[in-house]
XYZ file of C-alpha atoms in Angstrom:
326
model
C 0.108 0.317 -0.089
C 1.004 3.887 -1.415
C 0.174 6.637 0.509
C -0.824 9.750 -1.413
C -0.602 12.694 0.222
C -2.449 15.295 -1.025
C -1.147 18.493 0.022
C 2.407 19.140 2.435
C 1.319 22.260 4.298
C 0.567 22.107 7.672
C -0.599 18.956 8.456
C -0.442 17.220 5.169
C 3.595 17.421 5.784
C 4.073 16.215 9.092
C 1.808 13.404 7.669
C 3.809 12.286 5.149
C 6.977 13.415 7.209
C 6.350 11.179 9.872
C 4.987 8.190 7.678
C 7.665 8.116 5.533
C 9.931 7.965 9.284
C 7.690 5.173 9.840
C 8.460 2.962 6.592
C 5.715 3.650 4.883
C 5.998 4.333 0.617
C 4.755 7.953 1.111
C 4.104 10.245 -1.865
C 3.539 13.910 -1.213
C 1.625 15.557 -4.007
C 2.895 20.002 -3.563
C 3.042 22.732 -5.219
C 5.505 26.372 -5.227
C 8.172 27.141 -2.908
C 6.821 24.465 -0.814
C 7.231 21.973 -3.489
C 10.641 23.058 -4.538
C 11.799 22.936 -1.054
C 10.700 19.315 -0.045
C 12.015 18.396 -3.828
C 15.567 19.748 -2.734
C 15.988 19.662 0.730
C 13.642 17.476 2.330
C 10.806 18.746 5.051
C 12.689 19.683 8.239
C 9.912 18.570 11.123
C 9.822 20.269 14.038
C 8.077 19.010 17.446
C 8.798 19.414 21.389
C 10.960 16.339 20.756
C 12.145 16.106 17.120
C 13.967 17.772 14.934
C 14.622 16.637 11.747
C 14.814 16.755 7.515
C 13.301 13.933 6.684
C 13.233 12.820 2.776
C 10.443 11.615 1.073
C 9.142 11.635 -2.437
C 6.732 14.394 -4.431
C 5.576 15.535 -7.481
C 4.032 18.413 -8.547
C 1.133 17.144 -9.578
C -1.545 14.673 -10.184
C -0.525 13.254 -13.919
C 3.281 12.928 -12.176
C 1.996 10.547 -8.928
C 0.561 7.792 -11.949
C -2.183 6.825 -9.137
C -2.520 3.110 -8.262
C -5.151 0.946 -7.812
C -3.873 -0.299 -4.722
C -3.025 3.827 -2.863
C -4.894 5.009 -0.298
C -5.483 8.513 -1.384
C -5.229 12.128 1.682
C -6.563 14.492 1.349
C -4.335 17.735 3.715
C -5.714 20.859 2.523
C -7.926 23.547 2.479
C -12.041 23.142 2.100
C -11.557 25.583 -0.447
C -9.139 23.986 -2.795
C -11.417 20.504 -2.533
C -13.715 20.283 -5.548
C -10.972 20.934 -7.531
C -8.299 18.882 -6.141
C -11.405 15.521 -6.778
C -11.820 16.869 -10.092
C -7.520 16.612 -10.083
C -7.717 13.044 -8.804
C -10.578 11.686 -11.235
C -8.776 12.540 -14.483
C -5.663 11.246 -12.547
C -7.674 7.938 -12.187
C -8.725 7.600 -9.093
C -12.040 5.725 -8.828
C -12.395 2.715 -6.055
C -9.367 3.630 -4.070
C -10.109 5.152 -0.272
C -9.894 8.746 -0.348
C -9.658 9.937 3.431
C -10.335 13.804 4.488
C -7.969 15.152 7.021
C -9.984 18.673 6.394
C -11.148 20.800 8.919
C -15.209 21.343 7.892
C -17.784 18.937 7.649
C -18.316 19.531 3.660
C -15.152 17.842 2.007
C -16.587 14.467 2.575
C -20.047 15.528 0.909
C -17.739 17.106 -2.041
C -15.465 13.770 -2.775
C -18.850 11.752 -2.198
C -20.381 12.582 -5.409
C -17.527 11.699 -7.081
C -16.170 8.584 -5.423
C -17.584 5.131 -3.253
C -14.646 4.883 -0.593
C -14.921 7.954 1.270
C -13.513 8.799 4.265
C -13.704 11.320 6.938
C -10.733 11.868 9.501
C -11.288 14.287 12.402
C -7.883 15.826 12.982
C -6.597 17.154 16.254
C -3.037 18.061 15.474
C -1.337 21.535 16.295
C 1.127 22.144 13.330
C 2.077 25.179 11.801
C 3.837 26.038 7.987
C 5.209 29.339 7.614
C 7.961 28.881 5.824
C 8.770 26.588 3.091
C 10.115 22.755 3.555
C 9.505 23.541 7.488
C 6.365 22.124 9.158
C 6.614 22.366 13.251
C 4.096 20.090 15.055
C 3.011 21.127 19.063
C 1.459 18.143 20.525
C 2.699 15.473 23.296
C 3.061 13.327 24.159
C 1.305 11.726 20.577
C 2.498 14.147 17.606
C -2.324 14.001 17.272
C -4.891 12.659 18.098
C -6.909 11.471 14.550
C -11.122 9.481 14.867
C -11.622 7.972 11.496
C -14.303 5.806 9.725
C -16.496 5.244 6.399
C -18.400 8.573 5.636
C -21.739 9.155 6.252
C -21.118 5.324 9.059
C -19.692 2.811 9.223
C -16.025 1.559 8.910
C -14.309 -0.770 6.546
C -10.609 -2.637 6.223
C -8.887 0.759 4.651
C -10.354 2.794 8.179
C -7.991 -0.035 10.052
C -4.793 0.045 8.094
C -5.215 3.813 8.170
C -5.285 3.706 11.714
C -2.477 1.696 12.151
C -0.475 3.466 9.762
C -1.329 7.192 11.371
C -0.387 4.170 15.391
C 3.062 4.333 13.866
C 3.671 7.201 13.048
C 3.179 8.427 16.404
C -0.407 10.168 15.896
C -3.186 8.259 18.535
C -5.216 7.577 16.112
C -8.886 4.900 16.567
C -11.434 3.763 14.058
C -14.924 5.379 15.335
C -18.689 3.078 13.109
C -19.795 7.055 13.347
C -17.229 9.792 12.999
C -19.052 12.835 11.964
C -20.124 13.705 14.955
C -16.705 13.917 16.326
C -16.515 16.052 13.046
C -18.857 18.629 14.060
C -17.543 19.333 17.062
C -14.044 20.020 15.734
C -16.173 22.432 14.055
C -16.906 24.292 16.852
C -13.516 24.466 17.996
C -12.406 25.650 14.248
C -14.922 27.986 14.555
C -12.683 30.566 16.781
C -9.780 29.656 13.834
C -11.204 33.529 12.289
C -10.635 34.842 16.133
C -7.516 34.000 16.853
C -6.582 35.432 13.366
C -7.914 39.154 13.588
C -6.626 39.555 17.360
C -4.074 37.511 17.628
C -2.661 34.945 19.959
C -3.372 35.584 23.330
C -6.766 38.157 23.136
C -9.539 37.893 25.275
C -11.697 35.320 22.650
C -13.723 33.789 25.722
C -16.471 35.980 25.958
C -17.220 36.340 21.590
C -15.434 32.785 21.180
C -18.442 31.233 23.957
C -21.360 33.291 21.357
C -20.146 31.459 18.279
C -19.968 28.084 20.448
C -23.998 29.084 20.991
C -25.092 30.401 17.961
C -23.756 27.136 16.339
C -25.373 24.877 19.337
C -28.275 26.385 18.216
C -28.405 25.665 14.191
C -27.267 22.041 15.154
C -30.005 21.293 16.471
C -31.819 23.084 15.512
C -30.885 20.729 11.692
C -30.924 17.965 14.270
C -26.610 17.397 13.686
C -25.313 16.084 16.873
C -21.489 16.557 17.585
C -19.168 14.949 19.861
C -17.110 16.972 22.564
C -13.602 16.552 21.704
C -12.474 20.608 23.793
C -8.694 20.064 26.147
C -11.453 18.324 29.161
C -12.057 15.121 26.586
C -10.244 11.786 27.814
C -8.137 11.607 24.339
C -7.320 15.198 24.844
C -5.295 14.585 27.855
C -4.401 11.382 27.279
C -2.893 12.091 23.915
C -2.731 15.792 23.069
C -2.126 18.452 24.659
C -0.530 20.959 23.396
C 3.296 21.612 24.387
C 6.196 23.394 23.191
C 8.869 23.128 19.791
C 11.562 24.444 21.365
C 13.683 27.730 19.442
C 10.238 28.182 18.177
C 7.243 30.282 18.505
C 3.848 29.727 17.108
C 1.826 31.847 15.169
C -1.852 31.180 16.375
C -4.854 29.838 13.513
C -4.942 27.493 10.343
C -6.001 30.842 9.599
C -3.965 32.889 10.692
C -1.350 31.447 8.748
C -3.495 31.931 6.298
C -3.727 35.990 6.445
C 0.220 35.799 7.052
C 1.243 33.066 3.701
C -1.417 36.221 1.868
C -4.111 33.929 0.593
C -5.986 34.825 -1.817
C -8.811 32.634 -0.058
C -9.024 31.998 3.872
C -11.240 28.429 5.212
C -13.698 30.870 6.915
C -16.905 30.161 4.418
C -16.839 26.595 4.995
C -16.074 26.892 8.971
C -18.163 29.763 10.297
C -19.418 29.640 6.557
C -21.651 26.400 7.133
C -22.557 27.150 9.886
C -24.664 30.364 8.383
C -25.699 27.816 5.621
C -27.331 25.431 8.332
C -28.510 28.698 10.099
C -30.714 29.674 6.875
C -32.425 26.969 6.003
C -33.199 25.832 9.128
C -34.508 29.538 10.265
C -32.205 29.919 13.052
C -31.183 33.279 13.416
C -27.461 33.429 12.941
C -25.819 36.730 12.875
C -22.451 36.293 15.020
C -21.200 33.078 12.236
C -22.185 35.662 9.632
C -19.889 38.430 10.424
C -17.126 36.180 11.213
C -17.210 35.252 7.958
C -17.611 38.202 6.070
C -15.257 39.910 8.006
C -12.445 36.773 7.369
C -13.448 37.423 3.700
C -12.949 40.859 3.909
C -9.174 40.472 5.671
C -8.079 38.307 3.208
C -9.605 40.605 0.543
C -7.329 43.490 2.016
C -3.797 41.644 2.414
C -4.739 42.044 6.189
C -1.789 40.932 9.098
C -2.742 38.538 12.134
C -3.588 40.848 15.197
C -4.039 44.103 13.379
C -7.779 44.172 15.116
C -8.569 45.113 18.277
C -11.037 43.312 20.389
C -13.224 46.464 20.237
C -13.346 47.049 16.470
C -14.447 43.528 15.805
C -16.995 43.459 18.963
C -18.260 47.240 16.971
C -18.061 45.250 13.968
C -20.036 42.384 15.163
C -22.773 45.500 16.790
C -23.172 47.057 13.083
C -23.273 44.013 11.248
C -26.488 42.738 13.281
C -28.484 45.915 13.353
C -28.178 45.667 9.004
């Protein structure tokens, strides 16, 4: 079995590197400066206990990947890039291979199911940072991360078992779940704060706003009849396997959305996080002013090339108040 990692940023790069380090057969699909760095020098992996450069095969496009029938394909890209990636996979000959969505949000699996029959959801809790091409930091201990996997929309099979075994061998605690989507919705709750951290900066007093965001989301999911598993920091698996930990000589930059702003990405993932709550709220006649405002805020910051932490709490609160009056 070869493991094809589509996307080698914070999550995909770290996963590809640790799988290679564990002796798995890995191929990365990368692009831009990250592709050049990995191809030429390998990927430098930083963790609380490791600083190591790991080399693994990488190609820049799927037509050079020579997709095999026994490949396991891991999608490790942002939600805004999912549709394009799925179409590229189909054009490259992917068909019945298991496709694992190592992505934030809850809509990637459904998009994949339109094109492929063998889709698996993965709840990813792995605080990873990618800012500099050729370098990824994972700020987690005692394990490098905590994953839950299962078939989409429900069930599990031998591919999930193989995935869990491969990840566990790479020091990522991974568990197969017959109903994995509640865990992904639980992770969505955590990711709803990404834009707050990106806008206000690490350490900003976001507790009150975060509570408003999550309360609104809970009302929406309840109205939609969707259940979720609380995977916050007090979850037993989190306490046992995945705690935030310092990487020597390295300072983190905050949420994945903040990392996108730092890299001046043209689009950010907020539309697939807070935007999903907005979509469900509108479908089920439930007010969503807070998440709608944050979705619009992320789009504006991306459009203007704003830096992480460039807004004050007062500015965000005033903007939300004005938005609620419209």
